Amino acid sequence: MQAGHAVIDHFLGATVALRLRDDALKLYAQEPQAFITGAVGGGSDGEGDRYSHKAVRGDRMAILAVDDERVPLLKHLVSEFDALIGKLASI
């Protein structure tokens, strides 16, 4: 934890993780315009210069509401994150 990150094996389980991935890929196939190219930069306040370069960060992303019906397992994922944060906060 010194580096500020952790790896949690089997966090969602393979079945849920693969279904979540499938939902996201389906959304991307149906609504590619909803996705933007990921960027880096912005500085600590988010107001600095931002740039995107496929060699640095080639992902595409969309901002979704937790209860977005197009990705139904997103709510479950956020719930699991919330539970994890609660457990970590009590350490």
mmCIF file of C-alpha atoms in Angstrom:
data_model
loop_
_atom_site.group_PDB
_atom_site.id
_atom_site.type_symbol
_atom_site.label_atom_id
_atom_site.label_comp_id
_atom_site.label_asym_id
_atom_site.label_seq_id
_atom_site.Cartn_x
_atom_site.Cartn_y
_atom_site.Cartn_z
ATOM 1 C CA MET A 1 0.000 0.000 0.000
ATOM 2 C CA GLN A 2 2.972 2.370 0.146
ATOM 3 C CA ALA A 3 2.558 3.223 -3.523
ATOM 4 C CA GLY A 4 -1.103 4.124 -2.976
ATOM 5 C CA HIS A 5 -2.662 1.254 -4.892
ATOM 6 C CA ALA A 6 -3.646 -2.367 -4.429
ATOM 7 C CA VAL A 7 -4.583 -5.366 -6.525
ATOM 8 C CA ILE A 8 -7.549 -7.396 -5.312
ATOM 9 C CA ASP A 9 -7.827 -10.783 -6.962
ATOM 10 C CA HIS A 10 -11.352 -11.841 -7.926
ATOM 11 C CA PHE A 11 -12.853 -8.504 -6.811
ATOM 12 C CA LEU A 12 -16.062 -8.960 -8.812
ATOM 13 C CA GLY A 13 -15.613 -12.545 -9.886
ATOM 14 C CA ALA A 14 -15.118 -13.632 -13.473
ATOM 15 C CA THR A 15 -18.805 -13.948 -14.362
ATOM 16 C CA VAL A 16 -19.763 -10.439 -13.239
ATOM 17 C CA ALA A 17 -16.592 -8.879 -14.654
ATOM 18 C CA LEU A 18 -17.147 -10.479 -18.070
ATOM 19 C CA ARG A 19 -20.820 -9.444 -18.137
ATOM 20 C CA LEU A 20 -19.830 -5.878 -17.249
ATOM 21 C CA ARG A 21 -17.256 -5.912 -20.032
ATOM 22 C CA ASP A 22 -19.794 -7.297 -22.509
ATOM 23 C CA ASP A 23 -22.289 -4.552 -21.580
ATOM 24 C CA ALA A 24 -19.634 -1.875 -22.059
ATOM 25 C CA LEU A 25 -18.560 -3.287 -25.432
ATOM 26 C CA LYS A 26 -22.193 -3.483 -26.548
ATOM 27 C CA LEU A 27 -22.720 0.155 -25.576
ATOM 28 C CA TYR A 28 -19.572 1.155 -27.460
ATOM 29 C CA ALA A 29 -20.738 -0.712 -30.569
ATOM 30 C CA GLN A 30 -24.212 0.851 -30.429
ATOM 31 C CA GLU A 31 -23.254 4.395 -29.383
ATOM 32 C CA PRO A 32 -19.605 5.130 -30.245
ATOM 33 C CA GLN A 33 -20.356 8.855 -30.263
ATOM 34 C CA ALA A 34 -20.955 8.672 -26.495
ATOM 35 C CA PHE A 35 -17.266 7.844 -25.990
ATOM 36 C CA ILE A 36 -14.341 10.259 -26.024
ATOM 37 C CA THR A 37 -10.615 9.617 -26.269
ATOM 38 C CA GLY A 38 -8.937 9.458 -22.868
ATOM 39 C CA ALA A 39 -6.564 12.314 -22.095
ATOM 40 C CA VAL A 40 -3.765 13.057 -19.668
ATOM 41 C CA GLY A 41 -2.812 16.296 -17.991
ATOM 42 C CA GLY A 42 -5.048 18.852 -16.394
ATOM 43 C CA GLY A 43 -2.866 19.376 -13.342
ATOM 44 C CA SER A 44 -3.976 19.048 -9.748
ATOM 45 C CA ASP A 45 -6.990 21.304 -10.265
ATOM 46 C CA GLY A 46 -7.977 19.866 -13.651
ATOM 47 C CA GLU A 47 -7.653 23.262 -15.306
ATOM 48 C CA GLY A 48 -4.219 22.759 -16.920
ATOM 49 C CA ASP A 49 -3.441 21.663 -20.449
ATOM 50 C CA ARG A 50 -4.782 18.270 -21.470
ATOM 51 C CA TYR A 51 -3.688 16.171 -24.381
ATOM 52 C CA SER A 52 -4.411 12.778 -25.838
ATOM 53 C CA HIS A 53 -2.027 10.574 -27.741
ATOM 54 C CA LYS A 54 -2.820 6.976 -28.596
ATOM 55 C CA ALA A 55 0.677 5.791 -27.639
ATOM 56 C CA VAL A 56 0.250 7.275 -24.150
ATOM 57 C CA ARG A 57 -3.408 6.636 -23.551
ATOM 58 C CA GLY A 58 -5.405 4.959 -26.294
ATOM 59 C CA ASP A 59 -8.603 4.226 -24.401
ATOM 60 C CA ARG A 60 -12.082 5.538 -25.112
ATOM 61 C CA MET A 61 -14.361 6.462 -22.222
ATOM 62 C CA ALA A 62 -17.897 7.560 -21.458
ATOM 63 C CA ILE A 63 -19.251 9.205 -18.334
ATOM 64 C CA LEU A 64 -22.286 7.222 -17.180
ATOM 65 C CA ALA A 65 -24.756 7.592 -14.343
ATOM 66 C CA VAL A 66 -24.571 4.777 -11.801
ATOM 67 C CA ASP A 67 -28.091 3.687 -12.692
ATOM 68 C CA ASP A 68 -27.594 3.815 -16.477
ATOM 69 C CA GLU A 69 -29.800 1.021 -17.843
ATOM 70 C CA ARG A 70 -27.427 0.412 -20.760
ATOM 71 C CA VAL A 71 -24.835 -1.003 -18.328
ATOM 72 C CA PRO A 72 -26.944 -2.560 -15.559
ATOM 73 C CA LEU A 73 -24.009 -4.058 -13.632
ATOM 74 C CA LEU A 74 -22.439 -0.626 -13.175
ATOM 75 C CA LYS A 75 -24.577 -0.094 -10.079
ATOM 76 C CA HIS A 76 -23.259 -3.375 -8.638
ATOM 77 C CA LEU A 77 -19.665 -2.344 -9.375
ATOM 78 C CA VAL A 78 -20.087 1.013 -7.619
ATOM 79 C CA SER A 79 -21.730 -0.731 -4.663
ATOM 80 C CA GLU A 80 -18.735 -3.070 -4.375
ATOM 81 C CA PHE A 81 -16.344 -0.095 -4.551
ATOM 82 C CA ASP A 82 -18.316 1.699 -1.839
ATOM 83 C CA ALA A 83 -18.156 -1.378 0.409
ATOM 84 C CA LEU A 84 -14.412 -1.689 -0.160
ATOM 85 C CA ILE A 85 -13.833 1.989 0.631
ATOM 86 C CA GLY A 86 -15.862 1.603 3.820
ATOM 87 C CA LYS A 87 -13.734 -1.349 4.903
ATOM 88 C CA LEU A 88 -10.494 0.460 4.096
ATOM 89 C CA ALA A 89 -11.614 3.568 5.965
ATOM 90 C CA SER A 90 -12.000 1.520 9.143
ATOM 91 C CA ILE A 91 -8.419 0.224 9.066
#
